[in-house]
């Protein structure tokens, strides 16, 4: 009886921490090439604040390995990849908010 109680307690604690282990690591950033519009930076902290965990998107929407998915704007606009949420209903619409994801390098002008 005592062993069963200990086992149940250990399992309960393990299950409680599974959600934490699967959460997007705070501060985690992943950069992707974004073509002429500039690189795209995925910020795990922003998605975690929205209540998302890794398993909300992986492996169903995105493969776990960076670069394993060929992501295009056409696919995103069709509701694939980022567009599964960034459709104007769940999260901001990607079509009208390019600069929220794409970051162009700013030119530094000497003497200013």
Short mmCIF file of C-alpha atoms in Angstrom, two decimals:
data_model
loop_
_atom_site.label_atom_id
_atom_site.label_comp_id
_atom_site.label_asym_id
_atom_site.label_seq_id
_atom_site.Cartn_x
_atom_site.Cartn_y
_atom_site.Cartn_z
CA UNK A 1 0.00 0.00 0.00
CA UNK A 2 2.81 2.39 0.92
CA UNK A 3 4.68 1.67 -2.34
CA UNK A 4 1.51 2.33 -4.34
CA UNK A 5 0.98 5.66 -2.59
CA UNK A 6 4.58 6.72 -3.28
CA UNK A 7 4.25 5.68 -6.93
CA UNK A 8 1.02 7.67 -7.32
CA UNK A 9 2.66 10.71 -5.72
CA UNK A 10 5.70 10.48 -8.01
CA UNK A 11 3.47 10.15 -11.09
CA UNK A 12 1.34 13.12 -10.01
CA UNK A 13 4.43 15.32 -9.62
CA UNK A 14 5.82 14.15 -12.98
CA UNK A 15 2.53 14.91 -14.74
CA UNK A 16 2.41 18.35 -13.12
CA UNK A 17 5.84 19.19 -14.56
CA UNK A 18 5.18 17.87 -18.08
CA UNK A 19 3.40 21.09 -19.05
CA UNK A 20 6.29 23.17 -17.75
CA UNK A 21 8.83 21.08 -19.62
CA UNK A 22 6.92 21.49 -22.88
CA UNK A 23 6.50 25.27 -22.55
CA UNK A 24 8.36 27.48 -24.99
CA UNK A 25 11.58 28.39 -23.19
CA UNK A 26 11.46 32.04 -22.09
CA UNK A 27 13.78 34.18 -24.17
CA UNK A 28 14.14 31.53 -26.89
CA UNK A 29 14.47 33.17 -30.29
CA UNK A 30 14.79 31.42 -33.62
CA UNK A 31 15.73 33.36 -36.75
CA UNK A 32 14.63 32.45 -40.26
CA UNK A 33 15.59 33.97 -43.60
CA UNK A 34 12.77 36.22 -44.72
CA UNK A 35 13.91 37.20 -48.20
CA UNK A 36 13.71 40.83 -49.31
CA UNK A 37 11.42 41.69 -46.39
CA UNK A 38 14.12 40.86 -43.85
CA UNK A 39 14.66 38.01 -41.42
CA UNK A 40 11.82 36.58 -39.35
CA UNK A 41 12.41 36.18 -35.63
CA UNK A 42 10.25 33.70 -33.72
CA UNK A 43 10.13 34.77 -30.08
CA UNK A 44 9.22 31.94 -27.74
CA UNK A 45 8.55 34.30 -24.83
CA UNK A 46 5.76 36.12 -26.71
CA UNK A 47 4.10 32.85 -27.63
CA UNK A 48 4.47 31.48 -24.09
CA UNK A 49 2.83 34.65 -22.70
CA UNK A 50 -0.09 33.92 -25.03
CA UNK A 51 -0.43 30.54 -23.28
CA UNK A 52 1.12 28.41 -26.01
CA UNK A 53 3.33 25.40 -25.48
CA UNK A 54 5.65 23.66 -27.95
CA UNK A 55 3.16 20.86 -28.54
CA UNK A 56 0.52 23.35 -29.73
CA UNK A 57 2.51 23.66 -32.96
CA UNK A 58 5.05 20.82 -32.95
CA UNK A 59 5.01 18.44 -34.75
CA UNK A 60 1.48 19.01 -36.09
CA UNK A 61 2.10 22.42 -37.76
CA UNK A 62 5.90 22.65 -37.74
CA UNK A 63 8.59 19.96 -37.65
CA UNK A 64 10.86 20.27 -34.62
CA UNK A 65 14.03 20.82 -36.65
CA UNK A 66 14.77 24.34 -37.88
CA UNK A 67 14.77 24.45 -41.67
CA UNK A 68 12.86 21.17 -42.05
CA UNK A 69 9.76 23.04 -43.27
CA UNK A 70 9.74 25.08 -46.48
CA UNK A 71 7.71 28.08 -45.28
CA UNK A 72 6.38 30.50 -47.89
CA UNK A 73 4.10 33.51 -47.58
CA UNK A 74 1.71 31.79 -49.99
CA UNK A 75 1.39 28.90 -47.53
CA UNK A 76 1.00 31.26 -44.56
CA UNK A 77 -1.78 33.19 -46.35
CA UNK A 78 -3.44 29.82 -47.09
CA UNK A 79 -3.57 29.06 -43.35
CA UNK A 80 -0.53 26.81 -43.14
CA UNK A 81 2.44 27.17 -40.77
CA UNK A 82 2.24 30.58 -38.99
CA UNK A 83 -1.02 31.26 -40.83
CA UNK A 84 -2.76 28.55 -38.80
CA UNK A 85 -3.01 31.15 -36.01
CA UNK A 86 -1.93 34.42 -37.61
CA UNK A 87 -5.16 34.75 -39.58
CA UNK A 88 -6.78 37.75 -37.88
CA UNK A 89 -8.96 35.53 -35.70
CA UNK A 90 -6.63 33.74 -33.30
CA UNK A 91 -3.74 36.21 -33.64
CA UNK A 92 -2.86 39.23 -35.76
CA UNK A 93 -3.31 38.77 -39.49
CA UNK A 94 0.01 38.19 -41.26
CA UNK A 95 -1.04 39.88 -44.52
CA UNK A 96 -1.44 43.31 -42.96
CA UNK A 97 1.34 43.16 -40.39
CA UNK A 98 4.57 42.31 -42.23
CA UNK A 99 6.82 44.25 -39.84
CA UNK A 100 5.57 42.34 -36.80
CA UNK A 101 7.54 39.33 -38.04
CA UNK A 102 9.97 40.60 -40.69
CA UNK A 103 12.89 42.67 -39.42
CA UNK A 104 15.01 44.52 -41.95
CA UNK A 105 18.46 45.65 -40.94
CA UNK A 106 18.58 49.38 -40.44
CA UNK A 107 21.33 51.28 -42.19
CA UNK A 108 23.64 53.06 -39.79
CA UNK A 109 24.54 56.52 -41.01
CA UNK A 110 27.87 57.70 -39.68
CA UNK A 111 27.88 61.06 -37.96
CA UNK A 112 24.25 60.94 -36.83
#
